[in-house]
Short mmCIF file of N, CA and C in Angstrom, two decimals:
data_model
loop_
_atom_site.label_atom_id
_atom_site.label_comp_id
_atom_site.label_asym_id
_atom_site.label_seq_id
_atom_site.Cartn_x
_atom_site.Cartn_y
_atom_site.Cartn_z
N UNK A 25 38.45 15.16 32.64
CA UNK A 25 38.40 13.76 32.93
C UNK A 25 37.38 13.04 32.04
N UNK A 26 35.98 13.34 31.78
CA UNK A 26 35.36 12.68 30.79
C UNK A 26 35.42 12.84 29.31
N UNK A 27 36.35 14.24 28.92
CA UNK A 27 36.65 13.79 27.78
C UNK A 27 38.01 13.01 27.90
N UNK A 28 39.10 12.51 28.59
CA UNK A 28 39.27 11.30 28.28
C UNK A 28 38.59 10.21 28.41
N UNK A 29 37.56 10.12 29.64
CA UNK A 29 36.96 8.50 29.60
C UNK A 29 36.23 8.43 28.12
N UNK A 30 35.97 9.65 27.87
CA UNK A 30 34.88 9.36 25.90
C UNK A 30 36.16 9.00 24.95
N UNK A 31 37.43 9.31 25.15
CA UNK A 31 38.01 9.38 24.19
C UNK A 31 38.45 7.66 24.48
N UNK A 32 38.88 7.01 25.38
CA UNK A 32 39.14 5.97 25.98
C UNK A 32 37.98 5.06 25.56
N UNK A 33 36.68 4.95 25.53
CA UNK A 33 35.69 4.54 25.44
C UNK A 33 35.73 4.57 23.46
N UNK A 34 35.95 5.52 23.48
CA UNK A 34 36.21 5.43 21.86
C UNK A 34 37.04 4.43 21.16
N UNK A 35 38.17 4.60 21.68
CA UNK A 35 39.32 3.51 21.44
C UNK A 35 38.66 2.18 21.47
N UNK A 36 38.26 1.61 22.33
CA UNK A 36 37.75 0.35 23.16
C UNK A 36 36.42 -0.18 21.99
N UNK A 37 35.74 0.68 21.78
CA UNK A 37 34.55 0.03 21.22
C UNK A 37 34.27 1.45 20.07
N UNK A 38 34.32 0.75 18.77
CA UNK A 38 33.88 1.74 17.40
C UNK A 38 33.18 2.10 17.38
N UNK A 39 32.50 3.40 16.53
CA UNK A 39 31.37 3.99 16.89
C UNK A 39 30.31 2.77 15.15
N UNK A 40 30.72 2.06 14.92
CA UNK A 40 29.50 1.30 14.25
C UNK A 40 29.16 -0.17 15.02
N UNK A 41 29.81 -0.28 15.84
CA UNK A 41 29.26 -1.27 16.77
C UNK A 41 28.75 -0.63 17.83
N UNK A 42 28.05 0.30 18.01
CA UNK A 42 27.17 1.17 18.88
C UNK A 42 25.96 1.94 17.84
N UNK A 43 25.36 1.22 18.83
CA UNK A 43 23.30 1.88 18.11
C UNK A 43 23.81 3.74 18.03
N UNK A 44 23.05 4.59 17.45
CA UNK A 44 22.81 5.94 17.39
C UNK A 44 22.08 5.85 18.69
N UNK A 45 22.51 6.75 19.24
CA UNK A 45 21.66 7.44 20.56
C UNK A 45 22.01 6.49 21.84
N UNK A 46 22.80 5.81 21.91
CA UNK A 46 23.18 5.02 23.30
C UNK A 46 24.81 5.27 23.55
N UNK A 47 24.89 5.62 24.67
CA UNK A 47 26.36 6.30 25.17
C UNK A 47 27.22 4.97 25.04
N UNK A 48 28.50 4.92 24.46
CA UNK A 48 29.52 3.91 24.67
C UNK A 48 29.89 3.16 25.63
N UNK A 49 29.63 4.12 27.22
CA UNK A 49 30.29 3.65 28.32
C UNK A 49 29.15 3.00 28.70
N UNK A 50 27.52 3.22 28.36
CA UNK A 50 26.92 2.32 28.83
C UNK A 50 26.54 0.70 28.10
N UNK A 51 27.06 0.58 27.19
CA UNK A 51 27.36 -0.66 26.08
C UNK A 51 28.58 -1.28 26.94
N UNK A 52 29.66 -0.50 26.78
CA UNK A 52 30.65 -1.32 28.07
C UNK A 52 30.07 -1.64 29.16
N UNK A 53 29.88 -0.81 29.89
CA UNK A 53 29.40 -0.92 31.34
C UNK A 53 28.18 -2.38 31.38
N UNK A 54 27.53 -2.52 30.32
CA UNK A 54 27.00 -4.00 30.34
C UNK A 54 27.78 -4.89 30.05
N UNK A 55 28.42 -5.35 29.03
CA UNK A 55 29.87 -5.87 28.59
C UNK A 55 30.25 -6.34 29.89
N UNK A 56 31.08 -5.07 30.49
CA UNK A 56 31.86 -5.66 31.77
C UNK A 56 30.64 -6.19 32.79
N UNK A 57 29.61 -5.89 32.84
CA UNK A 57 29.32 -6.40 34.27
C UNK A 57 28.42 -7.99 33.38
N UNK A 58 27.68 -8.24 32.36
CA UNK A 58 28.08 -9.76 31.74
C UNK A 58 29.47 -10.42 32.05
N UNK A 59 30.53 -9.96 31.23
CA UNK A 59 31.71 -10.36 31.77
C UNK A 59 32.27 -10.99 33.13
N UNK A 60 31.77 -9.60 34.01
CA UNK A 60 32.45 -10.14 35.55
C UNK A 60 31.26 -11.16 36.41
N UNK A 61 29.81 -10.97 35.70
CA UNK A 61 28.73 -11.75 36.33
C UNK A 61 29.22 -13.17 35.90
N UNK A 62 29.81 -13.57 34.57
CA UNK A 62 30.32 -14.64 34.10
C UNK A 62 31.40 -15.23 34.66
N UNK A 63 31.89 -14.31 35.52
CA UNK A 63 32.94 -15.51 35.98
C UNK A 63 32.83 -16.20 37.54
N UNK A 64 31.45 -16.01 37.41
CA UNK A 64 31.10 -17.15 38.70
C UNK A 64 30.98 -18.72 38.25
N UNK A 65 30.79 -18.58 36.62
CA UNK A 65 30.83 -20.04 36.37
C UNK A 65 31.97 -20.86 36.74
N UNK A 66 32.92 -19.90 37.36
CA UNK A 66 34.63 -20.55 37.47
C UNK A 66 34.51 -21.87 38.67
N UNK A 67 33.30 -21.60 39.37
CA UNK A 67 33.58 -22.39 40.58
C UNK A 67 32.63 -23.66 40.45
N UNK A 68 32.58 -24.14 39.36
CA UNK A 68 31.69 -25.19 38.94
C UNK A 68 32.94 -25.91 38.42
N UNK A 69 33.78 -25.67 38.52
CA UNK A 69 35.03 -26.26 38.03
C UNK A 69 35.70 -28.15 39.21
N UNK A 70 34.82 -27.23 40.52
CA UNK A 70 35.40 -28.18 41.27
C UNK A 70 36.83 -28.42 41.78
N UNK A 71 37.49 -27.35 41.58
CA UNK A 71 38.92 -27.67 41.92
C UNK A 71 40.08 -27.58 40.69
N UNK A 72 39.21 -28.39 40.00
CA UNK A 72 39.86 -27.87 38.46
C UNK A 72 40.11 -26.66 37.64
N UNK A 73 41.42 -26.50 37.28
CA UNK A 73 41.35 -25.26 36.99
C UNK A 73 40.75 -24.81 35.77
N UNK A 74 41.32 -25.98 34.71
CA UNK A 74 40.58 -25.80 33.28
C UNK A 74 39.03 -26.04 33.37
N UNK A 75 38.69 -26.98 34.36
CA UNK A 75 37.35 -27.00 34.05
C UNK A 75 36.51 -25.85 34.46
N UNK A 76 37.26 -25.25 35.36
CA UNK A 76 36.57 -23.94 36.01
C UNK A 76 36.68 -22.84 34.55
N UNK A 77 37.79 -22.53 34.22
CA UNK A 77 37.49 -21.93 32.88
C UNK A 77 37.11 -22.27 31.80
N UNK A 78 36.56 -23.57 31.32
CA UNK A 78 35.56 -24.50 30.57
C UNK A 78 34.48 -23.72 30.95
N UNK A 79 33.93 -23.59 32.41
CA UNK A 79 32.38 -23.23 32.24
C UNK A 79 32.67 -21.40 32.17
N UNK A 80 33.38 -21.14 32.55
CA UNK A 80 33.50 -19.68 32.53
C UNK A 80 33.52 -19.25 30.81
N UNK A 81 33.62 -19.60 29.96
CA UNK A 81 33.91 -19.67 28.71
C UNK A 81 32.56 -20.17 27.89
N UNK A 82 32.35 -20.81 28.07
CA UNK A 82 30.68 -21.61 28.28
C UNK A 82 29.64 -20.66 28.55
N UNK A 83 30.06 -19.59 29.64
CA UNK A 83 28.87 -19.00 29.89
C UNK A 83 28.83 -17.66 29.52
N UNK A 84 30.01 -16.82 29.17
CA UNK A 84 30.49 -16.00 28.44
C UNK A 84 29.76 -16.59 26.84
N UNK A 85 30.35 -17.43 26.11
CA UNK A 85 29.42 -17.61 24.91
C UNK A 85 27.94 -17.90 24.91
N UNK A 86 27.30 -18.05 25.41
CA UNK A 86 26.24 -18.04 25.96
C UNK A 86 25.75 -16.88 26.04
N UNK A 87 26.23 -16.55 26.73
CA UNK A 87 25.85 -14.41 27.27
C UNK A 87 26.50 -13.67 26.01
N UNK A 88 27.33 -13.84 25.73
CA UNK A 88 27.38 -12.82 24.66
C UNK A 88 27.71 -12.86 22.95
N UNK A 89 27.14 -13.83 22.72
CA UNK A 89 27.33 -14.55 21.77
C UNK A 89 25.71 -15.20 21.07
N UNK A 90 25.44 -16.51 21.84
CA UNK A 90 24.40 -16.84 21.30
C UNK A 90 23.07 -16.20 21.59
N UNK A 91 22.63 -15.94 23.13
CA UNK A 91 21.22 -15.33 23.09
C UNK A 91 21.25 -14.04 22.66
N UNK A 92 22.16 -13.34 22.40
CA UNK A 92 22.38 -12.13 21.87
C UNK A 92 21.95 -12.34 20.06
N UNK A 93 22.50 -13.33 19.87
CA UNK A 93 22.33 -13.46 18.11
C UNK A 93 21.21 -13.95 17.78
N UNK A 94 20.52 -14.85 18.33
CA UNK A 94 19.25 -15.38 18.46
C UNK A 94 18.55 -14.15 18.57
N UNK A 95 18.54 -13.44 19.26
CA UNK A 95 17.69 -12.31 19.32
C UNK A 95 17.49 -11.42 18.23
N UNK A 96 18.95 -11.25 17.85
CA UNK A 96 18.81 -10.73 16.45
C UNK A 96 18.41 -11.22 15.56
N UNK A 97 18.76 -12.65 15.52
CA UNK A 97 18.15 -13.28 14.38
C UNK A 97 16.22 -12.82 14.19
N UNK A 98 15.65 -13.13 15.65
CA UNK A 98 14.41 -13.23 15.21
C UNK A 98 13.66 -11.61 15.16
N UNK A 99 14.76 -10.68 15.01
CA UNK A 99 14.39 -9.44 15.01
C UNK A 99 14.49 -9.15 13.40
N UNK A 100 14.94 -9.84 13.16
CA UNK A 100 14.83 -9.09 11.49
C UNK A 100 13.87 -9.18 10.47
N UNK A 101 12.91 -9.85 10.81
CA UNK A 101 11.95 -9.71 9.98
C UNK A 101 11.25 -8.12 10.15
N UNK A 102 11.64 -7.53 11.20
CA UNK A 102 11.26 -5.73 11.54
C UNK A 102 12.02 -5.25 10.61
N UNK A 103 13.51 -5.56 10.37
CA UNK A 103 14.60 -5.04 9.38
C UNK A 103 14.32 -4.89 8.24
N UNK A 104 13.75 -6.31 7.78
CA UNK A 104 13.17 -6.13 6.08
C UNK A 104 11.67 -5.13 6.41
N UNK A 105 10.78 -4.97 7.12
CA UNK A 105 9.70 -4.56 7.07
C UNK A 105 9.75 -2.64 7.50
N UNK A 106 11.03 -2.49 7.81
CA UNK A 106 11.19 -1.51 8.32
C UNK A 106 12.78 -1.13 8.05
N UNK A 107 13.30 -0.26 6.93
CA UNK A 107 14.74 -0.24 6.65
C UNK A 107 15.48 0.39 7.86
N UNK A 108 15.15 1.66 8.34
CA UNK A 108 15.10 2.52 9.72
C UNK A 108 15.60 1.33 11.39
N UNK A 109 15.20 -0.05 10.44
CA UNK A 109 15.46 -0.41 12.29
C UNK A 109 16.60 -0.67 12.51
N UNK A 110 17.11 -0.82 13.87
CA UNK A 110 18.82 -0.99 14.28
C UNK A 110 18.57 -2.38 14.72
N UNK A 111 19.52 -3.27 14.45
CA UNK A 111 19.84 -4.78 14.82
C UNK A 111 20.50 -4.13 16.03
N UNK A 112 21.47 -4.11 15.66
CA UNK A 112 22.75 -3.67 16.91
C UNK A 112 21.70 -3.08 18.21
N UNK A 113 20.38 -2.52 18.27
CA UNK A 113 20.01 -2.26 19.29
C UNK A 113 19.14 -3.61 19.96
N UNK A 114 18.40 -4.75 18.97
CA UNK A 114 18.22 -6.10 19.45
C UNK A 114 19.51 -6.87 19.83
N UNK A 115 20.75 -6.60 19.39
CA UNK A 115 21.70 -7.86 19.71
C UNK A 115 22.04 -7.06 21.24
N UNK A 116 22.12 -5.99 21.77
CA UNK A 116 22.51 -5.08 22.95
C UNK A 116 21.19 -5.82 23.63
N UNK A 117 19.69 -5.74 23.53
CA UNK A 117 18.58 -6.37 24.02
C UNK A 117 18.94 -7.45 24.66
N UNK A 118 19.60 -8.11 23.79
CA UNK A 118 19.41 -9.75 23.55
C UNK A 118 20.77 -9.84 24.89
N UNK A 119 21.77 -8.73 24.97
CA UNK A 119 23.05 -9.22 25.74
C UNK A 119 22.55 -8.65 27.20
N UNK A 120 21.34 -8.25 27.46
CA UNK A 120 20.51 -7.42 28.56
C UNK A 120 19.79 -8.62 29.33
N UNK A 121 18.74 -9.20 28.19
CA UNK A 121 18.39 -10.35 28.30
C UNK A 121 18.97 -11.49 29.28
N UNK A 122 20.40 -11.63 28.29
CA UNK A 122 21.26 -12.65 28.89
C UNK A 122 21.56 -12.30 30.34
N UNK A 123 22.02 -10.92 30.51
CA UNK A 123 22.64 -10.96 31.83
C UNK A 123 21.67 -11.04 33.06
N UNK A 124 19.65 -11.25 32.45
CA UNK A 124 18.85 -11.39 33.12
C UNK A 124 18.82 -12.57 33.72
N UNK A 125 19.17 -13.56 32.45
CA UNK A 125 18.95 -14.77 32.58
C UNK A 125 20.43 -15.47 33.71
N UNK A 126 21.43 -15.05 33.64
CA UNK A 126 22.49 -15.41 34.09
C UNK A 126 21.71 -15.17 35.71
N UNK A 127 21.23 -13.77 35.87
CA UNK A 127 21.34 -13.76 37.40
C UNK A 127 20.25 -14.25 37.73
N UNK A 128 19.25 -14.48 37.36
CA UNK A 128 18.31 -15.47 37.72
C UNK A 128 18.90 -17.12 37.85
N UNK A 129 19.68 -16.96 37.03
CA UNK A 129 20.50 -18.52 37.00
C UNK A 129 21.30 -18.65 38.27
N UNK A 130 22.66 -17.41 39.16
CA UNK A 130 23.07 -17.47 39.82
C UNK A 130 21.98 -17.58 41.05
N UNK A 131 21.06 -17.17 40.91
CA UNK A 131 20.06 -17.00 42.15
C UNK A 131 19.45 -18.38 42.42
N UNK A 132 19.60 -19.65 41.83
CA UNK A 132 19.42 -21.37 42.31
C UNK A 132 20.86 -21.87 42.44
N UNK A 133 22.02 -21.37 41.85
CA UNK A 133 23.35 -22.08 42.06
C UNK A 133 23.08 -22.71 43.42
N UNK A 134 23.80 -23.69 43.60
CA UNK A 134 24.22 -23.87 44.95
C UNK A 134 25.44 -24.82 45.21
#
């Protein structure tokens, strides 16, 4: 059974968009739970359906997109100072980050 979930996990996500030394399923396993934490923005919609997936989309780029890249961005001055360092392990930071910030965010919704 887990060498299909590795082989499955393989399929799903390449092994150069994964740091050396961090398991695949746990790169997903953040992925999805960003993902499914993101779709509470649906109910800010008000009734609306598009607008409910307006913010759901909104907060998905947000989470996995910009504070993720931002992070990287300001990580690279380690990159030039250090050839050895992994981005891909600040932009994973940065999508850790986010899903900090999201549930601290869900935790005033009201």
């Amino acid at each position: 059974m887990w060498r299909a979930l590795s082989r499955l996990f393989g399929a799903l996500l390449p092994d150069r968009c994964v740091p050396d030394g961090i398991p695949k399923g746990a790169v997903l396993l953040l992925l999805a739970v960003v993902m499914a934490t993101g779709l509470s923005a649906y109910r800010l919609g008000d009734g609306n359906a598009w607008q409910g997936w307006l913010h759901v989309f909104e907060t998905w780029v947000l989470t996995l997109v910009l504070i993720p890249a931002f992070t990287a961005l300001v990580s690279m001055p380690l990159k030039w100072r250090d050839p050895e360092f992994d981005v891909r392990m600040a932009y994973y930071l940065g999508v850790f980050v986010s899903l900090l910030f999201l549930l601290a965010k869900l935790r005033y919704w009201r």
